[in-house]
PDB file of C-alpha atoms in Angstrom:
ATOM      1  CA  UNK A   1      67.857 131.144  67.670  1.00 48.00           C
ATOM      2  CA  UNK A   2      70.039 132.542  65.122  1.00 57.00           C
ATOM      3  CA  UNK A   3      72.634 131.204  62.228  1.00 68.00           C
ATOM      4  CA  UNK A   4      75.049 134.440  62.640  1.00 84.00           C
ATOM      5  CA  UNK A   5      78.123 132.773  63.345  1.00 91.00           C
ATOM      6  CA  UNK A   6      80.032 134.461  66.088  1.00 93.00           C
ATOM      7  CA  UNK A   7      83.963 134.725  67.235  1.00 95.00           C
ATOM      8  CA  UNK A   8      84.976 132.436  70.370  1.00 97.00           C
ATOM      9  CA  UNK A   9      87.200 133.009  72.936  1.00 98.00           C
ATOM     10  CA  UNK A  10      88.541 129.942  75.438  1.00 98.00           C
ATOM     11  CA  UNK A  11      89.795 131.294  78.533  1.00 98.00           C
ATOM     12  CA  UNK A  12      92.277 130.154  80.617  1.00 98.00           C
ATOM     13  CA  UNK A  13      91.665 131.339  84.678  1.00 96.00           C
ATOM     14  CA  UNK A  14      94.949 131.293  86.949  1.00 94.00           C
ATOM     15  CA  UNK A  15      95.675 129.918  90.001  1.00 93.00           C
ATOM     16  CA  UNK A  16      99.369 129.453  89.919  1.00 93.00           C
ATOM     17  CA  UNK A  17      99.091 125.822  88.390  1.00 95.00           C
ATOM     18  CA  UNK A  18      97.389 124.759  91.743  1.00 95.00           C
ATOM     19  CA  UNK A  19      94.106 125.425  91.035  1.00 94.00           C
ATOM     20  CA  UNK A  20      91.373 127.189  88.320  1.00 95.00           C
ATOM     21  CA  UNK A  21      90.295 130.558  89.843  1.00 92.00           C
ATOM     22  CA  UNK A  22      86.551 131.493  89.880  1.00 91.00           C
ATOM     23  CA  UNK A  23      86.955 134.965  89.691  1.00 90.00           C
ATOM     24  CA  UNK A  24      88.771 134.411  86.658  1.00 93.00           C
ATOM     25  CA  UNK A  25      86.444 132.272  84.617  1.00 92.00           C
ATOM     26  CA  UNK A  26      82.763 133.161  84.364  1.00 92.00           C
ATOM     27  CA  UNK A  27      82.673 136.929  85.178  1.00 91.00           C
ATOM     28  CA  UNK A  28      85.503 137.090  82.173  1.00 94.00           C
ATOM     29  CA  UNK A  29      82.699 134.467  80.083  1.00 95.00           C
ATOM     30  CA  UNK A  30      79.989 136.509  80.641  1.00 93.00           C
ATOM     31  CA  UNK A  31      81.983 139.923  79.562  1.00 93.00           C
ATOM     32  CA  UNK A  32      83.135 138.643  76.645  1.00 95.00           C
ATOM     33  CA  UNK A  33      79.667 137.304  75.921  1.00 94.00           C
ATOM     34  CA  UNK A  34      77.717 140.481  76.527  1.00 93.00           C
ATOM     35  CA  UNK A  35      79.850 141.491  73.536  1.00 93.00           C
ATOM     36  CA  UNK A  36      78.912 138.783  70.815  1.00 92.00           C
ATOM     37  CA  UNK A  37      81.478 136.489  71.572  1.00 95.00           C
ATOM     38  CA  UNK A  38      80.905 132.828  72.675  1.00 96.00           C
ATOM     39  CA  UNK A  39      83.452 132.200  75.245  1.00 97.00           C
ATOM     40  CA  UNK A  40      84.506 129.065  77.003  1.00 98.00           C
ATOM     41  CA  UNK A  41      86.532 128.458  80.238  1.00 98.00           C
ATOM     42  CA  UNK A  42      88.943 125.617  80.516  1.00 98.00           C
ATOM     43  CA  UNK A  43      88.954 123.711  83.473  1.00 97.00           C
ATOM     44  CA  UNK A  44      92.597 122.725  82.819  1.00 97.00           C
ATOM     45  CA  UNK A  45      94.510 120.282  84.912  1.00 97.00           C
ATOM     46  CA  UNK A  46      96.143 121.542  87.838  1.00 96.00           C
ATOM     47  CA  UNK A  47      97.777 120.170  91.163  1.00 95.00           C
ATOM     48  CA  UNK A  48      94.579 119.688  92.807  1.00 92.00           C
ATOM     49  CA  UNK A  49      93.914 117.059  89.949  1.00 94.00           C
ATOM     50  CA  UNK A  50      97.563 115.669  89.275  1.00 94.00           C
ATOM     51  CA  UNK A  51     100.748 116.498  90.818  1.00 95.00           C
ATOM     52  CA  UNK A  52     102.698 115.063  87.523  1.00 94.00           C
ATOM     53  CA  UNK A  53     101.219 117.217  85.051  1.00 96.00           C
ATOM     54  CA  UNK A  54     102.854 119.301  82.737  1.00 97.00           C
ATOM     55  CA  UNK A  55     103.452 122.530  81.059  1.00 97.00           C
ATOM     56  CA  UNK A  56     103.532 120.443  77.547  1.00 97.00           C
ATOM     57  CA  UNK A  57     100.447 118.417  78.489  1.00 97.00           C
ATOM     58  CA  UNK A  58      98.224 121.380  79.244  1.00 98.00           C
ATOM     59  CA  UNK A  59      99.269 123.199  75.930  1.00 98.00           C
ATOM     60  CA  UNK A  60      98.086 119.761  74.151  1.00 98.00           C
ATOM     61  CA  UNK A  61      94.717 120.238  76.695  1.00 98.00           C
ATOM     62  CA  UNK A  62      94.424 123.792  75.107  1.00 98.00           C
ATOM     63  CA  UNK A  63      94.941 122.143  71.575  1.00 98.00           C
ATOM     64  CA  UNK A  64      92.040 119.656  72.405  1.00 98.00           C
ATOM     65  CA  UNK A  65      89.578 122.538  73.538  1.00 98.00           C
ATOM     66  CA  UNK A  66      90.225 124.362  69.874  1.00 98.00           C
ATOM     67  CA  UNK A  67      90.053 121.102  68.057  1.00 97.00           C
ATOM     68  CA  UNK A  68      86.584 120.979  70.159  1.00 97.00           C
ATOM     69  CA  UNK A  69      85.209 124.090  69.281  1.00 97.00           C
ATOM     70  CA  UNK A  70      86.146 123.386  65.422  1.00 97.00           C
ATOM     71  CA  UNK A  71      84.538 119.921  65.791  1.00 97.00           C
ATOM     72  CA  UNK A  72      81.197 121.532  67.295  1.00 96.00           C
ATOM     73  CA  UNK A  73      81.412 124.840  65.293  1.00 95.00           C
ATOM     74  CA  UNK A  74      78.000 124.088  63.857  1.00 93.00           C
ATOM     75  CA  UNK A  75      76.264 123.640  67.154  1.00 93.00           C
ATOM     76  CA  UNK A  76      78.263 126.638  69.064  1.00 94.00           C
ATOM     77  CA  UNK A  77      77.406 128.893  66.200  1.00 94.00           C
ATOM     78  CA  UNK A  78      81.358 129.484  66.269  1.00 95.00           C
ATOM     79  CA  UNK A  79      83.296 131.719  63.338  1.00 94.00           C
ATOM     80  CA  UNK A  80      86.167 129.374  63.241  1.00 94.00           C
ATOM     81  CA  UNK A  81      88.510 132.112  61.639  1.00 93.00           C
ATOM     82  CA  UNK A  82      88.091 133.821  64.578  1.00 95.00           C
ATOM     83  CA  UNK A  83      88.799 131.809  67.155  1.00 97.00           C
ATOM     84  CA  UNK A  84      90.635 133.476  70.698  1.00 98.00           C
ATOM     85  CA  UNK A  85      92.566 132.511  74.213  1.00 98.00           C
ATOM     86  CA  UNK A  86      92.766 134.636  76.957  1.00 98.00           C
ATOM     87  CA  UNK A  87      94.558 133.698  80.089  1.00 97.00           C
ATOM     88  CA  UNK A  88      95.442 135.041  83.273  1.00 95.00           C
ATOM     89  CA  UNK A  89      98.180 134.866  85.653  1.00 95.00           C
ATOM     90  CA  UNK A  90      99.313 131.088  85.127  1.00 96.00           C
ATOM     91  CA  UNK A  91      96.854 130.973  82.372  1.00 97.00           C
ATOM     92  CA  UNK A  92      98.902 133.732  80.926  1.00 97.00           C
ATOM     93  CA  UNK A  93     101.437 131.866  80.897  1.00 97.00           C
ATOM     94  CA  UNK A  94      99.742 128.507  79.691  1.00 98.00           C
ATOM     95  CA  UNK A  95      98.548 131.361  76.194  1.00 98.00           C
ATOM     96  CA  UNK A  96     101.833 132.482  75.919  1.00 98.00           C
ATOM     97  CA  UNK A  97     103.399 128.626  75.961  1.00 98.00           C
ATOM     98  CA  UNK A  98     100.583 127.459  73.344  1.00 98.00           C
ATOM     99  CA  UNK A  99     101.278 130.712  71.394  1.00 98.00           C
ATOM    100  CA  UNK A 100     104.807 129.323  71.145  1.00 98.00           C
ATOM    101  CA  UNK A 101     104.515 126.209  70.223  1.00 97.00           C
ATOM    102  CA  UNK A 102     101.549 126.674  67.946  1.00 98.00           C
ATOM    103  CA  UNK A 103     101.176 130.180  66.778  1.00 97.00           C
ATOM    104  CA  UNK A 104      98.669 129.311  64.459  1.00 96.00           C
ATOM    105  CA  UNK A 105      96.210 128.195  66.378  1.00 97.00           C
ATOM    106  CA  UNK A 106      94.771 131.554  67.709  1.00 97.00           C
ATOM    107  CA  UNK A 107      93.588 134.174  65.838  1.00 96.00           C
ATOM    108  CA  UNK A 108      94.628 136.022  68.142  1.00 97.00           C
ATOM    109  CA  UNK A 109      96.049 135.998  72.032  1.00 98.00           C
ATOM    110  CA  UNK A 110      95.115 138.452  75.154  1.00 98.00           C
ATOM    111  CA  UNK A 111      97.493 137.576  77.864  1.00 98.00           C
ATOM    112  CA  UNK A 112      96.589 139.260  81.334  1.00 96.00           C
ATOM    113  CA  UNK A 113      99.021 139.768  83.985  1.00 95.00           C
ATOM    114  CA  UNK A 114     100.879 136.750  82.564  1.00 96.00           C
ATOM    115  CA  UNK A 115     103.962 135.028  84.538  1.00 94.00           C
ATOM    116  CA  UNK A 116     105.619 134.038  81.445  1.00 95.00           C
ATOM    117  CA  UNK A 117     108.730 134.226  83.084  1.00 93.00           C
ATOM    118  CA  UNK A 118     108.806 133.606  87.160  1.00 82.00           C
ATOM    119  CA  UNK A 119     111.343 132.411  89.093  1.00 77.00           C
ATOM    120  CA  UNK A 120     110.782 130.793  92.320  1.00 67.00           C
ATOM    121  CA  UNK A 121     114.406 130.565  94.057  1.00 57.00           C
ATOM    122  CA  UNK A 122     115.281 128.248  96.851  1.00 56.00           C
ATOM    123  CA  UNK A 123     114.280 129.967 100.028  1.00 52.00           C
ATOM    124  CA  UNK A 124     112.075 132.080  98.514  1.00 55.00           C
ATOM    125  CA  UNK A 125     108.900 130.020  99.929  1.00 63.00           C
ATOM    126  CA  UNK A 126     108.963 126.974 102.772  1.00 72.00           C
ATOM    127  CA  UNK A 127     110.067 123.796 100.792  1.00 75.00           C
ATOM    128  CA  UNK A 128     106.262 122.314  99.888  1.00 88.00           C
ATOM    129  CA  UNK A 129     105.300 119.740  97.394  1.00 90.00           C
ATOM    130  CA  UNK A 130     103.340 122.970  95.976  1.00 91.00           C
ATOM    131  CA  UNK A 131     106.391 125.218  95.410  1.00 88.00           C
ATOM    132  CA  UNK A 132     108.184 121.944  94.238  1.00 90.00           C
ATOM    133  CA  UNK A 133     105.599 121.840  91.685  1.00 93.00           C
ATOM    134  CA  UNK A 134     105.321 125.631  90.731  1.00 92.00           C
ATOM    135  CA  UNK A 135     109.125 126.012  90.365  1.00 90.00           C
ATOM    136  CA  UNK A 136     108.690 123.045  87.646  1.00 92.00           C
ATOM    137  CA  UNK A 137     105.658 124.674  86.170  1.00 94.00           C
ATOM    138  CA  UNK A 138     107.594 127.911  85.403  1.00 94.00           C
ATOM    139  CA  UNK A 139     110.673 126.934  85.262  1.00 92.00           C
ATOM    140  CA  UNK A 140     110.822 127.837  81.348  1.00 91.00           C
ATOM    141  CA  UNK A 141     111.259 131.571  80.059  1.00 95.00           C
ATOM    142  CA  UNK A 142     108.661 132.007  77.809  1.00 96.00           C
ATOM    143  CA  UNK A 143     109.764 135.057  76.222  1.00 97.00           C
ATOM    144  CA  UNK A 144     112.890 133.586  74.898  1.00 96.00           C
ATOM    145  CA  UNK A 145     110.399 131.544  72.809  1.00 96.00           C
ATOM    146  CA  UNK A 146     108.361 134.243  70.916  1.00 97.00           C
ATOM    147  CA  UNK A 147     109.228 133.763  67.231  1.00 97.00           C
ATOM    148  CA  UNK A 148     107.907 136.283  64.235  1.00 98.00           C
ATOM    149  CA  UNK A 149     105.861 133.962  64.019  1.00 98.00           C
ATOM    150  CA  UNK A 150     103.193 134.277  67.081  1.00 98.00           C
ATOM    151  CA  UNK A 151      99.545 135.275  66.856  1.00 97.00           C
ATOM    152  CA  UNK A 152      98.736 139.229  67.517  1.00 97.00           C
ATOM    153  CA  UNK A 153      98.897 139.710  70.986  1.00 98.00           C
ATOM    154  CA  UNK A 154      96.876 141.679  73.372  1.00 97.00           C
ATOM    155  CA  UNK A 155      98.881 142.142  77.135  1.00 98.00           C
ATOM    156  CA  UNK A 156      97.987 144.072  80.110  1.00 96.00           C
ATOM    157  CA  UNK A 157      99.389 144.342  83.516  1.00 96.00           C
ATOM    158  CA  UNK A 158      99.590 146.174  86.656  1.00 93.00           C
ATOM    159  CA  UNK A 159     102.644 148.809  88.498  1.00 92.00           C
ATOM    160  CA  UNK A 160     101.617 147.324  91.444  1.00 90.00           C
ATOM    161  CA  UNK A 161     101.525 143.731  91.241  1.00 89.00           C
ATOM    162  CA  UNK A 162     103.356 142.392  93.748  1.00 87.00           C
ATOM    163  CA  UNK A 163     103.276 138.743  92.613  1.00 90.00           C
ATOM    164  CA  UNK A 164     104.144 138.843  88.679  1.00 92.00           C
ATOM    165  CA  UNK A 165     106.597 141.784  87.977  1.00 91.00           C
ATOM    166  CA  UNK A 166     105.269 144.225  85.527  1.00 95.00           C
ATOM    167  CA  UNK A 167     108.776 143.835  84.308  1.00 95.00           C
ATOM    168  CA  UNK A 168     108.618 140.798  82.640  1.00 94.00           C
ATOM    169  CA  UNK A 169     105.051 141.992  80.264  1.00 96.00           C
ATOM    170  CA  UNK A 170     107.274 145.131  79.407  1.00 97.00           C
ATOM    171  CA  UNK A 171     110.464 142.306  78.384  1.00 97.00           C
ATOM    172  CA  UNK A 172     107.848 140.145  76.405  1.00 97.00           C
ATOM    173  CA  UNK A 173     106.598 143.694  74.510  1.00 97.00           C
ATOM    174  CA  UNK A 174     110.431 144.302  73.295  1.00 97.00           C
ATOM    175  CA  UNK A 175     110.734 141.127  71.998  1.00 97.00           C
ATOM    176  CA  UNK A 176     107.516 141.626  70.069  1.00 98.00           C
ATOM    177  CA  UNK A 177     108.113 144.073  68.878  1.00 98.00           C
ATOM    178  CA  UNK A 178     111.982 143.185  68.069  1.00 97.00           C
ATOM    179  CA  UNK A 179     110.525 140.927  66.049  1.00 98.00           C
ATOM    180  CA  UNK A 180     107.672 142.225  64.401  1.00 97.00           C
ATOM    181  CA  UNK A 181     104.961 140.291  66.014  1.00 97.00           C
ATOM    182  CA  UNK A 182     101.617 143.122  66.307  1.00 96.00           C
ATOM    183  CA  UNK A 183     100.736 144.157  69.761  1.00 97.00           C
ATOM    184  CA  UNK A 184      99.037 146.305  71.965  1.00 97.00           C
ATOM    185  CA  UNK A 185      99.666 146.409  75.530  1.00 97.00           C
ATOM    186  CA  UNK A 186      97.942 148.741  77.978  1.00 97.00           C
ATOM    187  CA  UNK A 187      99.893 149.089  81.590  1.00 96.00           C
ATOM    188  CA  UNK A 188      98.035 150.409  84.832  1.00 92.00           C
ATOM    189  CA  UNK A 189      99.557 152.940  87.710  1.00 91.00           C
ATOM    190  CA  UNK A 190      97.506 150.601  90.217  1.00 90.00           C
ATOM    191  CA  UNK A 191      96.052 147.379  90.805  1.00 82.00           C
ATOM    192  CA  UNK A 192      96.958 144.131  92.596  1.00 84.00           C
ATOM    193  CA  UNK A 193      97.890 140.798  91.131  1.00 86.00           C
ATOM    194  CA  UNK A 194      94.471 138.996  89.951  1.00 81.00           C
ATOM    195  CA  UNK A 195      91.845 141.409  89.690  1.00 87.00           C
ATOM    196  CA  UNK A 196      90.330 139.709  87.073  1.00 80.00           C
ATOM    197  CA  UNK A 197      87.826 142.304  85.091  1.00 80.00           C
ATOM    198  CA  UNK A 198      88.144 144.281  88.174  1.00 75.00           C
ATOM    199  CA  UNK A 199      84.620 145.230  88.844  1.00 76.00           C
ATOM    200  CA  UNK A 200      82.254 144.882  91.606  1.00 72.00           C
ATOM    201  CA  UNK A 201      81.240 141.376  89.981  1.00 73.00           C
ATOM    202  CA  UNK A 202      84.712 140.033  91.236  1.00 71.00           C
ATOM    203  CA  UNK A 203      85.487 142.036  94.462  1.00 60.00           C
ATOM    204  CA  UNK A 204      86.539 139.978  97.622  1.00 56.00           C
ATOM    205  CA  UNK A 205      83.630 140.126 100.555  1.00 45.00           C
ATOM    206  CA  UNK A 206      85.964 141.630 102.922  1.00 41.00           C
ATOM    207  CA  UNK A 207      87.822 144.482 101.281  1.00 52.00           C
ATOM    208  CA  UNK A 208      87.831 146.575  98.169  1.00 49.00           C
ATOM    209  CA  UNK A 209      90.828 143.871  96.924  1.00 58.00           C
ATOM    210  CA  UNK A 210      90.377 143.071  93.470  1.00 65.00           C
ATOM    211  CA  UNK A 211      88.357 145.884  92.397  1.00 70.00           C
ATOM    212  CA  UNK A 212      89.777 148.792  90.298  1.00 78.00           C
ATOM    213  CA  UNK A 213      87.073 150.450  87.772  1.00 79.00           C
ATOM    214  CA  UNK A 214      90.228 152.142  86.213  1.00 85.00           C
ATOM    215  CA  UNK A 215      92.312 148.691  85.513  1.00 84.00           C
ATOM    216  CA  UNK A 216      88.745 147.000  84.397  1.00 87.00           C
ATOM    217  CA  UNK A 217      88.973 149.176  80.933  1.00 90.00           C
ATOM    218  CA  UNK A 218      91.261 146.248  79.863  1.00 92.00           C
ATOM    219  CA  UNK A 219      88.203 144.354  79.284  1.00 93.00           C
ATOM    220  CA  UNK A 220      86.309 146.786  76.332  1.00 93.00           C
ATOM    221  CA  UNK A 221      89.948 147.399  74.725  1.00 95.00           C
ATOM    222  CA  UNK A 222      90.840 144.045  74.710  1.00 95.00           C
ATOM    223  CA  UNK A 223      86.823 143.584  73.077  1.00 95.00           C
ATOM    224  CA  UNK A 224      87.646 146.214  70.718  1.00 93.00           C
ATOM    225  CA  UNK A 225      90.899 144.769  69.725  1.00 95.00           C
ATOM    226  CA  UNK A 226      89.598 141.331  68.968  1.00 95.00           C
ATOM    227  CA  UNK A 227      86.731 142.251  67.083  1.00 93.00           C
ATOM    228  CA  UNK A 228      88.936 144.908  64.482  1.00 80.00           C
ATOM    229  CA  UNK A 229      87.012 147.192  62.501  1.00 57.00           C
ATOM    230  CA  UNK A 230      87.417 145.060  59.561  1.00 55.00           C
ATOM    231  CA  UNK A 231      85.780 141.912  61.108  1.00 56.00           C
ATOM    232  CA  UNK A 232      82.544 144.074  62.394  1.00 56.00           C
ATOM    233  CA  UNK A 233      82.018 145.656  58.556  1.00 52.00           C
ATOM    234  CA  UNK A 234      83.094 141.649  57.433  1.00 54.00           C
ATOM    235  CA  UNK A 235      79.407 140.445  60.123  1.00 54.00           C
ATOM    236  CA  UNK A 236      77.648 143.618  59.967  1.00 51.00           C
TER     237      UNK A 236
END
């Protein structure tokens, strides 16, 4: 038992809105712990729970996790100035829409292979309830919503991703930077779409999908990055 307060991260798995990925929510816990910080996955609504859910209602779900964590902060052991959200994929997007709206609320963000702005065009999938769903879900460009005013952000993505263009991380970087917002951003030659911290931990039973030792550095910068030099002399 200790009284050290610690930094906490919530982390937001993807799944395209459908569903909470595994491979996206404890190995990325445990990683994150192994480095001192208390992290905690969000099990946010998706489709498989309600098909009327929103965008704006899982940003106020987010809210209600942080307001959590502040409300515990004794019990968790939890630095409360240095509270953090990471989210992948459609939890990228769910950061970067909470880092909009309330850009206070993080310390600081780490958006990973984030569709913050997707389009899914008519013909582009058979007509479902699921891509009826989706196309609501990210129908809103969430780059045209940065303001000077967002937290630090951390972003990382992959040439190869065949699902969330590396295009759109390199649009939401310019407009960052256009408007002062500090960033660091670290971009990888190859890698699919969702390989999570890209180790064996997370590799698919089948094939070597999802596992790229080179990508998986993303994990100890982003680490490094959240916990700056002067917060380690500030708990040292």
């Amino acid at each position: 038992t200790t009284t050290h307060l610690r930094p906490a991260i919530i982390i937001l798995p993807g799944g395209s809105y459908l569903y909470t990925s595994p491979r996206e929510a404890k190995p990325v816990a445990v990683s994150y712990n192994a480095a001192g910080i208390h992290a905690f996955v969000l099990d946010y609504t998706t489709f498989q729970k309600s098909k009327t859910t929103t965008v704006e209602a899982l940003i106020e779900e987010v809210k209600m996790a942080h307001d959590y964590l502040i409300k515990n902060q004794k019990e968790f052991q939890i630095d409360v100035n240095n509270i953090f959200v990471v989210g992948f994929s459609a939890g990228g997007h769910l950061a970067a829409a909470v880092a909009n709206k309330y850009p206070k609320l993080f310390k600081k963000v780490v958006l990973s292979y984030p569709a913050v702005n997707i389009t899914i065009s008519d013909g582009m999938f058979e007509e479902t309830e699921e891509v009826r769903f989706c196309r609501r879900m990210f129908e809103e460009n969430l780059i045209l919503g940065v303001t000077k005013n967002n937290p630090p952000t951390f972003i990382w993505h992959t040439g190869e991703d065949p699902v969330v263009p590396i295009v759109e991380s390199i649009n939401y970087i310019h407009k960052l930077n256009e408007l002062g917002v500090k960033f660091e951003a670290h971009f990888y030659e190859k890698g699919e779409h969702g390989i999570s911290i890209g180790n064996r931990v997370v590799q698919y039973e089948d094939k070597n999908s999802g596992f790229n030792l080179h990508a998986s550095s993303w994990v100890n910068l982003s680490i490094s990055w959240l916990l700056t030099w002067e917060y380690m002399l500030l708990v040292a």
